[in-house]
Coordinates of C-alpha atoms in Angstrom, one line a residue:
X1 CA 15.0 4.5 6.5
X2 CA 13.3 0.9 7.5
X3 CA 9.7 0.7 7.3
X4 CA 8.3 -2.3 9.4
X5 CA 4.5 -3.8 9.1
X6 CA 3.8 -5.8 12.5
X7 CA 1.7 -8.9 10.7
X8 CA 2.5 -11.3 13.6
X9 CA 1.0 -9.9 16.4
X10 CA -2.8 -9.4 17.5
X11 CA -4.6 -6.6 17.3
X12 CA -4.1 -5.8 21.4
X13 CA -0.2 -6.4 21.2
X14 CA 0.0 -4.2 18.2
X15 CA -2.0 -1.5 19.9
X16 CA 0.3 -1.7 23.1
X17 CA 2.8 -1.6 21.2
X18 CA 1.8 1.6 19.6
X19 CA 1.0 2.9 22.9
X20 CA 3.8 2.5 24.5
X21 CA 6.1 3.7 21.7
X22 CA 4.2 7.2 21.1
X23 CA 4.4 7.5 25.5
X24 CA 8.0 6.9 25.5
X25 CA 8.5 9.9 23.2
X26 CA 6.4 11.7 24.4
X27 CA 7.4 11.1 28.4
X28 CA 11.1 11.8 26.9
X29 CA 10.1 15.1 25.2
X30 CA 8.7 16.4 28.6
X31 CA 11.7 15.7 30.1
X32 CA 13.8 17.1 27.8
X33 CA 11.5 20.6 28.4
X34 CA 12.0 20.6 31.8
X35 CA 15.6 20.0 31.7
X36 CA 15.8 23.1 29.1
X37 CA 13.6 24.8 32.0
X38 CA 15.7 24.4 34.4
X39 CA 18.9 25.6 32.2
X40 CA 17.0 28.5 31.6
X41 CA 16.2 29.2 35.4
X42 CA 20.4 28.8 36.1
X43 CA 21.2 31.5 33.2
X44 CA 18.2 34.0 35.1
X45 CA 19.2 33.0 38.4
X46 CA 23.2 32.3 38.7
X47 CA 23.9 34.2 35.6
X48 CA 21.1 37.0 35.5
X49 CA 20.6 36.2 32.0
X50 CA 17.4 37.3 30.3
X51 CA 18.2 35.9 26.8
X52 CA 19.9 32.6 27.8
X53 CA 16.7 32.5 29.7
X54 CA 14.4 33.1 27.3
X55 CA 17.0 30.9 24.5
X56 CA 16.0 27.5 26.7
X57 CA 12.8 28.3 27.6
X58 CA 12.0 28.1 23.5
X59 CA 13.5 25.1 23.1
X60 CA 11.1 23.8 26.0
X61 CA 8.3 25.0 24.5
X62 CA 9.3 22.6 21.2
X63 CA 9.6 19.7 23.3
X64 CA 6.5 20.5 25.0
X65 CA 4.5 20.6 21.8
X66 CA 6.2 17.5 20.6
X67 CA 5.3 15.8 23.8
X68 CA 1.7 16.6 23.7
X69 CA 1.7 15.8 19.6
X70 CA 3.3 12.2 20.9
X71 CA 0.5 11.3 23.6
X72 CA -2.3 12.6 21.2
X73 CA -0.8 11.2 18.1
X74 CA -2.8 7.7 18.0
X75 CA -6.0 9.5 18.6
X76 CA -5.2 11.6 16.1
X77 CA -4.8 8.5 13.5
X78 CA -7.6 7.2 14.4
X79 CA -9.6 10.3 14.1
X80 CA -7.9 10.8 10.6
X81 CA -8.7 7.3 10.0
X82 CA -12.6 7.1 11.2
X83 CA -12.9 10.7 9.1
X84 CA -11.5 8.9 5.9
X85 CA -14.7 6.4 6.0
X86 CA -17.6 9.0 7.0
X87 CA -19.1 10.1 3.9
X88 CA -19.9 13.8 5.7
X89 CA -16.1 14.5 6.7
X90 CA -14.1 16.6 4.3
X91 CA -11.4 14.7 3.8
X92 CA -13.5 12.1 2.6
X93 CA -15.1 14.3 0.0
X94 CA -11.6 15.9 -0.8
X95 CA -10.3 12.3 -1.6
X96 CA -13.0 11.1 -3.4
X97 CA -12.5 14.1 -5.9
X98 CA -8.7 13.0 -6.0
X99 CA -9.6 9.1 -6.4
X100 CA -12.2 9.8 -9.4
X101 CA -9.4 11.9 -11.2
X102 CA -7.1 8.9 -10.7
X103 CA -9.7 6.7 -11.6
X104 CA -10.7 8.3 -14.6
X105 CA -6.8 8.2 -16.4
X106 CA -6.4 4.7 -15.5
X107 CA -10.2 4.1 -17.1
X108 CA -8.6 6.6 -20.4
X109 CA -5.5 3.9 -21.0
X110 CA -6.9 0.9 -19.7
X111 CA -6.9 -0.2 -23.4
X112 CA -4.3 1.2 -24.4
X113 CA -1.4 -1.5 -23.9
X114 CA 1.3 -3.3 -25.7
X115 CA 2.2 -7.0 -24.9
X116 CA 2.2 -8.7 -21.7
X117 CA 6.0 -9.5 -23.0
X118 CA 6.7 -5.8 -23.7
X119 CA 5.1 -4.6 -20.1
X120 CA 7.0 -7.4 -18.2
X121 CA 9.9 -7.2 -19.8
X122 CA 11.1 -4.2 -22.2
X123 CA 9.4 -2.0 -20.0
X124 CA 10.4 -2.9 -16.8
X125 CA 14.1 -2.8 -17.9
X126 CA 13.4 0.5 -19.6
X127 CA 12.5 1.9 -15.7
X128 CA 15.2 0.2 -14.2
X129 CA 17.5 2.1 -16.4
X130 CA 15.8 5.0 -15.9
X131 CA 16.8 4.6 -12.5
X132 CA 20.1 3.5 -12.8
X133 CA 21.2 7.0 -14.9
X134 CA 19.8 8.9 -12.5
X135 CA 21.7 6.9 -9.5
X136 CA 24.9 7.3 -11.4
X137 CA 24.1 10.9 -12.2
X138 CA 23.9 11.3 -8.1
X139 CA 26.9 9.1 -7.9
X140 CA 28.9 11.3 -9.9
X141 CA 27.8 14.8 -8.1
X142 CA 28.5 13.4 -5.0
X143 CA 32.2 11.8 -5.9
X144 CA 32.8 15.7 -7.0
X145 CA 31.5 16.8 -4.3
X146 CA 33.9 14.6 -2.5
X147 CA 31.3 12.4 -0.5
X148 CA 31.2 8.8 -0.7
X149 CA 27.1 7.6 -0.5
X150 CA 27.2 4.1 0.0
X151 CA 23.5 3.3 -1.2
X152 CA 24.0 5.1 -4.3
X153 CA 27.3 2.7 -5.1
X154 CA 24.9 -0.5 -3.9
X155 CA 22.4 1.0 -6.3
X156 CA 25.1 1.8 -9.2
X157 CA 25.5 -2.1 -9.0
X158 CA 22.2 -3.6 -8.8
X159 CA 19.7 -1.2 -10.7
X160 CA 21.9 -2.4 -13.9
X161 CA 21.3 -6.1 -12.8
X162 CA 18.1 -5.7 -12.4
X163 CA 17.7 -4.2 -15.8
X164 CA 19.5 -7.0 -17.8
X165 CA 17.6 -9.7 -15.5
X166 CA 14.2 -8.0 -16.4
X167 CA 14.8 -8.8 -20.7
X168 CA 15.6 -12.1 -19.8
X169 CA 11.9 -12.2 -18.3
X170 CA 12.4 -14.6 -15.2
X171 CA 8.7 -13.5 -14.2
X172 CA 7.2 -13.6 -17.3
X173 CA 8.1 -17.1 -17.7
X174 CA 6.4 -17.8 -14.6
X175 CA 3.4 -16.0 -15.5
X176 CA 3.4 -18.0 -18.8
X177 CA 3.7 -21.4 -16.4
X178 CA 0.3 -20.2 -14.4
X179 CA -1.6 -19.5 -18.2
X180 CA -0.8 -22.9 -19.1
X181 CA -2.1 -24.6 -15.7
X182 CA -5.4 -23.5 -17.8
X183 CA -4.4 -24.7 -21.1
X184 CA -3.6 -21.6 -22.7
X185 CA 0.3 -21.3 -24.4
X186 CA 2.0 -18.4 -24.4
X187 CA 0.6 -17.2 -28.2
X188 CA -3.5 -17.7 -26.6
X189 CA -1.7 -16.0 -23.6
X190 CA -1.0 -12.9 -25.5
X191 CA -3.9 -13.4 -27.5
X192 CA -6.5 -13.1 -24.4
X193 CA -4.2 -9.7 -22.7
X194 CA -4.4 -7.9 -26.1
X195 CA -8.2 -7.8 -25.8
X196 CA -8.0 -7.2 -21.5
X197 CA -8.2 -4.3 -20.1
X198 CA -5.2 -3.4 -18.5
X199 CA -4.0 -0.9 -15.7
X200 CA -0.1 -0.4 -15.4
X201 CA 1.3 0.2 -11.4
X202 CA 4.7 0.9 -11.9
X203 CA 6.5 -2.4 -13.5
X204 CA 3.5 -4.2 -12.9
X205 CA 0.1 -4.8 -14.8
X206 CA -3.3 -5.9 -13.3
X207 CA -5.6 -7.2 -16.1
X208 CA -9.4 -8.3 -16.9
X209 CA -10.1 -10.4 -20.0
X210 CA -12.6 -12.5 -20.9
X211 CA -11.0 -15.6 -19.7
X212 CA -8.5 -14.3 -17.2
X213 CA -7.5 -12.2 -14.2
X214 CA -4.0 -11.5 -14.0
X215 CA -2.0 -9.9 -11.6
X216 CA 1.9 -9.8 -13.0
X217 CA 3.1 -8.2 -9.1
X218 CA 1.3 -11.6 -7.3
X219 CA 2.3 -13.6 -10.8
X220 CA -1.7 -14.8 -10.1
X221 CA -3.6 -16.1 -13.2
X222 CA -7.1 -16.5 -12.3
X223 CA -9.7 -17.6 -14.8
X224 CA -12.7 -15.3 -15.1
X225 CA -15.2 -19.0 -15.0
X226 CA -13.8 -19.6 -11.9
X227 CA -14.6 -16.2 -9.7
X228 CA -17.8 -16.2 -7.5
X229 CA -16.9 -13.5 -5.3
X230 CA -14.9 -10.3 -5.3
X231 CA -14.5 -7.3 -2.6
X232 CA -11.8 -4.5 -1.6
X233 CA -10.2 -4.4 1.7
X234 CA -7.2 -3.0 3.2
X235 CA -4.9 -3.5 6.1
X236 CA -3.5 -0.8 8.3
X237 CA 0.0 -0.6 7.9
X238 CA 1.9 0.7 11.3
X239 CA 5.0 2.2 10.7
X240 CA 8.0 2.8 12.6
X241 CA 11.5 4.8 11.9
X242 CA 14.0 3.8 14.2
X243 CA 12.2 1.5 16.6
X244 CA 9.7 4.4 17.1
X245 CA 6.0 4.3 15.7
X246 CA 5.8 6.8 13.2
X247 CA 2.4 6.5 11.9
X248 CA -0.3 4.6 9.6
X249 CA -1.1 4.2 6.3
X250 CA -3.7 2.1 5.0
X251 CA -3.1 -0.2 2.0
X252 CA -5.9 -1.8 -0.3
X253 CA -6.8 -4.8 -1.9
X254 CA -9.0 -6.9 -3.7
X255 CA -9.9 -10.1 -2.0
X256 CA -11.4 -12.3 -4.7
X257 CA -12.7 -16.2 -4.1
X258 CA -12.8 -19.1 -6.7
X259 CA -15.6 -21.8 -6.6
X260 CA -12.8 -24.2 -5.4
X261 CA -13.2 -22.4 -1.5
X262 CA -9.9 -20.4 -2.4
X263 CA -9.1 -16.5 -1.7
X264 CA -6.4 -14.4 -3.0
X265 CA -5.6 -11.1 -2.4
X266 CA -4.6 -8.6 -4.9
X267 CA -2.7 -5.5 -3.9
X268 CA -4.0 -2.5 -5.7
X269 CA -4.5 1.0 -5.2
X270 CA -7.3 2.4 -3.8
X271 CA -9.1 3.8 -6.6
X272 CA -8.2 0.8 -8.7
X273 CA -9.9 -1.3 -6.7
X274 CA -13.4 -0.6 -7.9
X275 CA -12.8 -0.5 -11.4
X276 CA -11.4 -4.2 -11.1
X277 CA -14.4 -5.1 -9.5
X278 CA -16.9 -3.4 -12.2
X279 CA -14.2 -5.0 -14.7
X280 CA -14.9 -8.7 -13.0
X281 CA -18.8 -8.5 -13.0
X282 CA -19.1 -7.6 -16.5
X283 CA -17.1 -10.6 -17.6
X284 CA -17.7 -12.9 -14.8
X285 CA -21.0 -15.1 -14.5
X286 CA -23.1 -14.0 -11.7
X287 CA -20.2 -12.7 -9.7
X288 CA -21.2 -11.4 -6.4
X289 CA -19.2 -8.1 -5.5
X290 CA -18.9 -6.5 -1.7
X291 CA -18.6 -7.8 1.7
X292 CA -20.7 -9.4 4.8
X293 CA -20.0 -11.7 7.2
X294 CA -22.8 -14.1 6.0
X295 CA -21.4 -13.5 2.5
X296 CA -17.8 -14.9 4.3
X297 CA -19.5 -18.0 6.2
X298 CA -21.8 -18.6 3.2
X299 CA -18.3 -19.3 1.0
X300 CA -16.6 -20.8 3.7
X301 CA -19.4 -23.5 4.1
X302 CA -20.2 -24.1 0.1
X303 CA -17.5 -22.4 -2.0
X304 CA -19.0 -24.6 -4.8
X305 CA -22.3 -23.9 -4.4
X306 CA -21.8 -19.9 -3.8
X307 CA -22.6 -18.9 -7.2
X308 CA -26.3 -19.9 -6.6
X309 CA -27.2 -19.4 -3.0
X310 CA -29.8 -16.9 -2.7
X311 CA -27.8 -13.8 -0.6
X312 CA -29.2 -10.9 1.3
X313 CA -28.1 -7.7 0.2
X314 CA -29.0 -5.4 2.5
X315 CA -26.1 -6.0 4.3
X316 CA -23.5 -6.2 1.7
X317 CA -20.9 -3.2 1.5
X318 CA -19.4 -2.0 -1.4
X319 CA -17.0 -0.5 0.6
X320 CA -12.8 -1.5 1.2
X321 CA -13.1 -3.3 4.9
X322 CA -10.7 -4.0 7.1
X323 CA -8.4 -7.0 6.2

């Protein structure tokens, strides 16, 4: 199964693109139904066949649902997206409740954390093994089976790799590289994630100390002096299974700025995102949080000067925009 995010195209070229993918199935569905139709009007007519008849004209009545779920099926993501952003809908009530339940375990162990060394390492390789028993477990049920699954052999080989490539801590080194670009060795390193806050996604670890931000997925060290502006956002991913669009999921972010004019982007989940962002503020100095489009041309002009400038807040939102 390849999953493909169109990044290089704009926003019209992507939704042609769509478009014309969802028509396609859906024009070839139609046809299908009236070629099952018509198969079903030879078994009543040449073969005076009641059931053969009524056998096809099933089938077209699956390919005529799936060609009316094809044509409506970007209105219907857009619906599902619009409804995911009005506060009155309920799925956006129904996934608030999930998202403060998520947020509230992440918030319970945020504190609770070993080592950057022992998350980056030890504990990635611990998961890759994981991974790599339960791949050869597969392997070996499906050899006695008598089936050969050749992504299960590629992942018999490269899970272990990855495992024994993970102690040696190729990314951790690099992390340590971006901690000393701010004077801090590996021992003030360790020192300053001890006391973060920390919240594990998967092998990786986003963290908020009172000197850094780090990010071990991005293998970004930020310092905490340096942030001036932070804010979620998320990009619509559009996905396709074999050349076809499938559909869209969103994917969020934090988008934070440093008084040098940079931005970096932070993948997160959703209901991390806003716990970063209280995280930030607290520690920060004078931190501005949420989104505008003066807020964007204000740090675009004066990055430096940011921190200061008087801002209007009535149109700030506090809200994940789109990227």
């Amino acid at each position: 199964m390849k999953y493909r995010y169109i990044e290089y195209m704009e926003k019209d070229e992507i939704e042609k693109k769509r478009r014309k993918s969802t028509t396609k199935s859906g024009v070839f569905a139609i046809i299908i139904s009236l070629f099952c139709i018509s198969l079903g009007l030879v078994f009543l007519i040449a073969l005076k066949s009641w059931g053969g008849m009524l056998f096809m004209f099933i089938f077209a009545s699956i390919f005529i649902a799936s060609g009316i779920y094809f044509f409506n099926q970007i209105k219907r993501d857009e619906k599902r997206s619009h409804s995911l952003d009005d506060p009155n809908s309920r799925s956006y009530k129904k996934r608030q409740r999930y998202l403060t339940k998520k947020r509230n375990k992440y918030i319970s162990k945020a504190e609770k954390h070993g080592s950057l060394k022992s998350i980056m390492c030890r504990r990635a390789a611990l998961i890759n093994c994981f991974f790599t028993l339960i791949s050869w477990f597969i392997t070996l049920l499906t050899l006695a089976l008598g089936w050969i699954v050749f992504i299960f052999l590629i992942l018999d080989i490269t899970l272990p790799i990855a495992a024994i490539l993970s102690l040696f801590g190729k990314r951790y080194k690099i992390l340590m590289h971006e901690y000393e670009k701010y004077g801090a060795d590996r021992s003030k390193a360790e020192s300053y994630f001890s006391e973060s806050r920390a919240y594990m996604i998967s092998n990786d670890v986003i963290a908020v100390s009172s000197r850094f931000f780090t990010a071990s997925a991005e293998l970004i060290v930020l310092p905490i002096e340096n942030i001036v502006w932070i804010y979620s956002a998320y990009d619509n991913i559009y996905i396709y299974k074999r050349g076809r669009y499938s559909h869209m999921e969103r994917k969020h972010c934090l988008i934070i700025g440093l008084s040098d004019g940079r931005r970096f982007k932070i993948n997160c989940p959703e209901e991390l995102c806003s716990i970063l962002i209280e995280d930030v503020i607290n520690v920060g100095i004078s931190v501005t949080a949420g989104y505008s489009d003066e807020l964007l041309k204000l740090f675009y002009t004066s990055p430096d000067k940011f921190r200061n400038a008087i801002k209007t807040e009535t149109n700030i939102s506090m809200k994940p925009i789109p990227n």
